[in-house]
Tab-separated table of C-alpha atoms in Angstrom:
chain	number	residue	atom	x	y	z
A	13	UNK	CA	79.655	85.418	116.701
A	14	UNK	CA	82.636	87.347	118.045
A	15	UNK	CA	83.826	90.304	116.036
A	16	UNK	CA	87.180	90.068	114.301
A	17	UNK	CA	89.939	92.671	114.898
A	18	UNK	CA	90.012	93.302	111.172
A	19	UNK	CA	88.167	92.755	107.904
A	20	UNK	CA	89.171	92.797	104.279
A	21	UNK	CA	86.766	93.946	101.616
A	22	UNK	CA	87.272	94.339	97.904
A	23	UNK	CA	85.873	94.038	94.407
A	24	UNK	CA	87.432	93.660	90.962
A	25	UNK	CA	85.578	96.760	89.704
A	26	UNK	CA	82.919	99.250	90.784
A	27	UNK	CA	80.088	97.217	89.171
A	28	UNK	CA	80.781	93.889	90.868
A	29	UNK	CA	79.412	93.011	94.312
A	30	UNK	CA	82.277	93.068	96.842
A	31	UNK	CA	83.413	90.145	98.916
A	32	UNK	CA	84.782	90.175	102.450
A	33	UNK	CA	86.629	88.019	104.953
A	34	UNK	CA	87.646	88.434	108.598
A	35	UNK	CA	91.255	89.182	109.584
A	36	UNK	CA	92.414	87.666	112.854
A	37	UNK	CA	95.944	89.084	113.135
A	38	UNK	CA	96.568	92.852	112.990
A	39	UNK	CA	100.157	94.042	113.420
A	40	UNK	CA	101.749	97.478	113.831
A	41	UNK	CA	104.458	98.808	111.499
A	42	UNK	CA	107.374	98.215	111.487
A	43	UNK	CA	106.333	94.578	111.794
A	44	UNK	CA	108.512	91.480	111.821
A	45	UNK	CA	107.084	88.171	110.630
A	46	UNK	CA	109.477	85.206	110.546
A	47	UNK	CA	109.503	83.891	106.981
A	48	UNK	CA	108.976	80.333	108.237
A	49	UNK	CA	105.488	81.294	109.455
A	50	UNK	CA	104.244	81.699	105.868
A	51	UNK	CA	104.207	79.396	102.892
A	52	UNK	CA	103.834	82.242	100.398
A	53	UNK	CA	105.334	85.619	101.285
A	54	UNK	CA	102.715	87.725	99.522
A	55	UNK	CA	102.283	91.480	100.054
A	56	UNK	CA	99.770	94.046	98.854
A	57	UNK	CA	99.830	97.852	99.212
A	58	UNK	CA	96.487	98.853	100.686
A	59	UNK	CA	94.493	101.525	102.486
A	60	UNK	CA	92.809	100.511	105.738
A	61	UNK	CA	90.061	102.317	107.617
A	62	UNK	CA	89.807	102.190	111.422
A	63	UNK	CA	86.408	102.674	113.037
A	64	UNK	CA	85.993	104.913	116.060
A	65	UNK	CA	82.491	103.687	116.823
A	66	UNK	CA	80.985	100.231	116.529
A	67	UNK	CA	78.467	99.402	113.787
A	68	UNK	CA	76.302	97.021	115.732
A	69	UNK	CA	74.053	94.271	114.424
A	70	UNK	CA	70.590	95.559	113.568
A	71	UNK	CA	67.784	94.803	111.098
A	72	UNK	CA	67.820	98.122	109.203
A	73	UNK	CA	70.609	98.880	106.706
A	74	UNK	CA	73.424	101.355	107.332
A	75	UNK	CA	73.747	104.245	104.877
A	76	UNK	CA	76.968	105.801	103.613
A	77	UNK	CA	76.863	108.907	105.818
A	78	UNK	CA	76.304	106.812	108.939
A	79	UNK	CA	79.194	104.490	108.123
A	80	UNK	CA	81.661	107.306	107.260
A	81	UNK	CA	80.684	109.202	110.433
A	82	UNK	CA	81.876	106.195	112.467
A	83	UNK	CA	85.378	106.279	110.918
A	84	UNK	CA	88.332	107.341	113.094
A	85	UNK	CA	91.186	107.383	110.583
A	86	UNK	CA	92.830	105.981	107.508
A	87	UNK	CA	95.948	103.843	107.944
A	88	UNK	CA	98.573	102.884	105.373
A	89	UNK	CA	98.472	99.096	105.275
A	90	UNK	CA	100.264	96.045	103.974
A	91	UNK	CA	98.154	92.960	103.612
A	92	UNK	CA	100.182	89.783	104.146
A	93	UNK	CA	98.847	87.122	101.821
A	94	UNK	CA	99.195	83.384	102.237
A	95	UNK	CA	97.079	80.326	101.454
A	96	UNK	CA	96.191	77.128	103.214
A	97	UNK	CA	95.113	75.639	99.861
A	98	UNK	CA	97.406	73.407	97.801
A	99	UNK	CA	96.634	75.292	94.559
A	100	UNK	CA	94.873	78.562	95.489
A	101	UNK	CA	95.087	80.001	91.963
A	102	UNK	CA	92.849	77.222	90.623
A	103	UNK	CA	90.518	77.053	93.637
A	104	UNK	CA	86.878	78.068	93.275
A	105	UNK	CA	85.477	81.201	94.911
A	106	UNK	CA	83.966	79.383	97.904
A	107	UNK	CA	87.254	77.666	98.687
A	108	UNK	CA	89.048	81.006	98.517
A	109	UNK	CA	86.473	82.531	100.833
A	110	UNK	CA	86.984	79.685	103.326
A	111	UNK	CA	90.707	80.429	103.050
A	112	UNK	CA	90.010	84.002	104.286
A	113	UNK	CA	90.571	85.341	100.786
A	114	UNK	CA	94.321	84.701	101.084
A	115	UNK	CA	94.682	86.789	104.249
A	116	UNK	CA	97.443	85.887	106.707
A	117	UNK	CA	97.644	89.197	108.608
A	118	UNK	CA	97.407	92.946	108.238
A	119	UNK	CA	100.166	95.493	109.010
A	120	UNK	CA	99.002	99.024	109.910
A	121	UNK	CA	101.318	101.978	109.392
A	122	UNK	CA	100.935	105.770	109.421
A	123	UNK	CA	97.531	107.321	110.116
A	124	UNK	CA	95.573	110.158	108.505
A	125	UNK	CA	92.414	111.542	110.155
A	126	UNK	CA	91.251	113.596	107.162
A	127	UNK	CA	89.745	110.614	105.334
A	128	UNK	CA	87.107	112.494	103.337
A	129	UNK	CA	89.627	115.057	102.040
A	130	UNK	CA	91.716	112.539	100.085
A	131	UNK	CA	91.491	112.492	96.292
A	132	UNK	CA	91.967	108.767	95.755
A	133	UNK	CA	92.052	109.219	91.984
A	134	UNK	CA	95.239	111.289	92.333
A	135	UNK	CA	96.826	109.211	95.139
A	136	UNK	CA	100.125	107.495	94.270
A	137	UNK	CA	101.260	104.223	95.785
A	138	UNK	CA	104.779	102.782	95.812
A	139	UNK	CA	105.967	99.357	97.010
A	140	UNK	CA	109.684	98.951	97.718
A	141	UNK	CA	111.583	95.761	98.529
A	142	UNK	CA	114.895	96.284	100.277
A	143	UNK	CA	114.803	99.909	99.146
A	144	UNK	CA	114.202	99.194	95.427
A	145	UNK	CA	110.903	100.105	93.802
A	146	UNK	CA	108.967	96.973	92.925
A	147	UNK	CA	105.725	98.598	91.737
A	148	UNK	CA	104.100	102.025	91.634
A	149	UNK	CA	100.941	103.609	90.310
A	150	UNK	CA	98.512	106.522	90.674
A	151	UNK	CA	94.761	106.295	91.133
A	152	UNK	CA	94.905	102.555	90.586
A	153	UNK	CA	92.394	101.181	93.064
A	154	UNK	CA	89.954	98.786	91.415
A	155	UNK	CA	86.799	100.681	92.464
A	156	UNK	CA	88.302	104.173	92.301
A	157	UNK	CA	87.400	105.337	95.810
A	158	UNK	CA	87.871	102.523	98.348
A	159	UNK	CA	85.500	104.263	100.794
A	160	UNK	CA	82.652	103.091	98.530
A	161	UNK	CA	83.208	99.564	99.848
A	162	UNK	CA	82.490	100.447	103.490
A	163	UNK	CA	78.667	100.675	103.412
A	164	UNK	CA	78.502	97.268	101.712
A	165	UNK	CA	80.749	95.767	104.394
A	166	UNK	CA	78.780	97.402	107.233
A	167	UNK	CA	75.610	95.807	105.946
A	168	UNK	CA	77.327	92.451	105.355
A	169	UNK	CA	78.731	92.531	108.921
A	170	UNK	CA	75.516	93.706	110.654
A	171	UNK	CA	74.131	90.195	110.184
A	172	UNK	CA	77.391	88.588	111.368
A	173	UNK	CA	78.216	90.252	114.680
A	174	UNK	CA	78.777	93.782	113.440
A	175	UNK	CA	81.979	95.809	113.278
A	176	UNK	CA	83.506	96.617	116.658
A	177	UNK	CA	85.021	99.911	117.715
A	178	UNK	CA	88.710	99.947	116.780
A	179	UNK	CA	88.265	97.453	113.938
A	180	UNK	CA	90.579	97.897	110.960
A	181	UNK	CA	89.103	97.320	107.488
A	182	UNK	CA	91.483	97.029	104.569
A	183	UNK	CA	90.055	97.822	101.187
A	184	UNK	CA	91.960	95.995	98.457
A	185	UNK	CA	95.257	96.055	96.607
A	186	UNK	CA	96.429	99.101	94.664
A	187	UNK	CA	99.380	97.465	92.908
A	188	UNK	CA	98.470	93.776	92.868
A	189	UNK	CA	99.891	90.855	94.798
A	190	UNK	CA	103.680	90.512	94.950
A	191	UNK	CA	105.703	87.653	96.306
A	192	UNK	CA	108.987	88.323	98.075
A	193	UNK	CA	111.833	86.184	99.372
A	194	UNK	CA	112.734	85.275	102.953
A	195	UNK	CA	114.885	88.011	104.477
A	196	UNK	CA	113.151	90.818	102.530
A	197	UNK	CA	111.976	94.118	103.954
A	198	UNK	CA	108.894	95.584	102.274
A	199	UNK	CA	107.903	99.245	102.540
A	200	UNK	CA	104.643	100.649	101.151
A	201	UNK	CA	104.231	104.408	100.693
A	202	UNK	CA	101.148	106.392	99.753
A	203	UNK	CA	102.643	109.708	98.701
A	204	UNK	CA	101.675	112.592	100.934
A	205	UNK	CA	100.056	110.366	103.571
A	206	UNK	CA	102.653	107.996	104.959
A	207	UNK	CA	104.052	104.496	104.869
A	208	UNK	CA	104.128	101.030	106.440
A	209	UNK	CA	106.870	98.418	106.700
A	210	UNK	CA	107.210	94.705	107.283
A	211	UNK	CA	110.260	92.424	107.287
A	212	UNK	CA	110.430	88.657	106.900
A	213	UNK	CA	113.559	87.506	108.783
A	214	UNK	CA	114.857	84.063	107.938
C-alpha cells in the first residue's frame, strides 16, 4: 500500500494501546480552508513529528532509539477534525477508525529541531480564536510525553507500507476538540516553541 503523507496516533492514557489513522491532506500554516469544505469545523492543538528517514516495512520490530533517531523535527500542528458519519459521537470504534478517526487535514506550523530537549510536562499550549483565548493548559497531553507513541506507530506502520521520509505524525490533542464558526481564524501556540494558524473563510 502507498504511504500516506501524514499519520495521527493517540491514546486516552499511557496504559491504553494507541490507535492510528492515515492523514491524506497536510497543509502549511497559515492555512486557509473554505468553511464549506467541512461539515464540522473542529480544531485540536497538537504536536507533530516529521521524519527525516523512512521507517520501512520489515519483519523485526523498531525500538525507541531507532525511531527517535529517524526524526527530523517537531512541528506545531492544528488537526482539522470532521466526520463523514451521521452521528460520530455515538459511532463504535471501528466506524470511527474507518472515518480516519475524525481527521480532515493537518496544518503544520513552526518547527523545532531539538525534539529530545523538550520537557513536555512543563509545556504550555494555548488555542486562540480570532485573538481571544479559547483554551489553555500546561503538561496536559494524555500520555505525558507524546514521543512515547512513536515506536508503537512505527511498528503498526511497518506492516502497512511503513512511514516514508518527510511524513508528519501528529500525536493527539492537548486541549481537546473545539468547534468554531465559519469565518474564524484559529491560532495554536506552544509557549517557547512556536505557533500555527488556520482560517475558515466563508
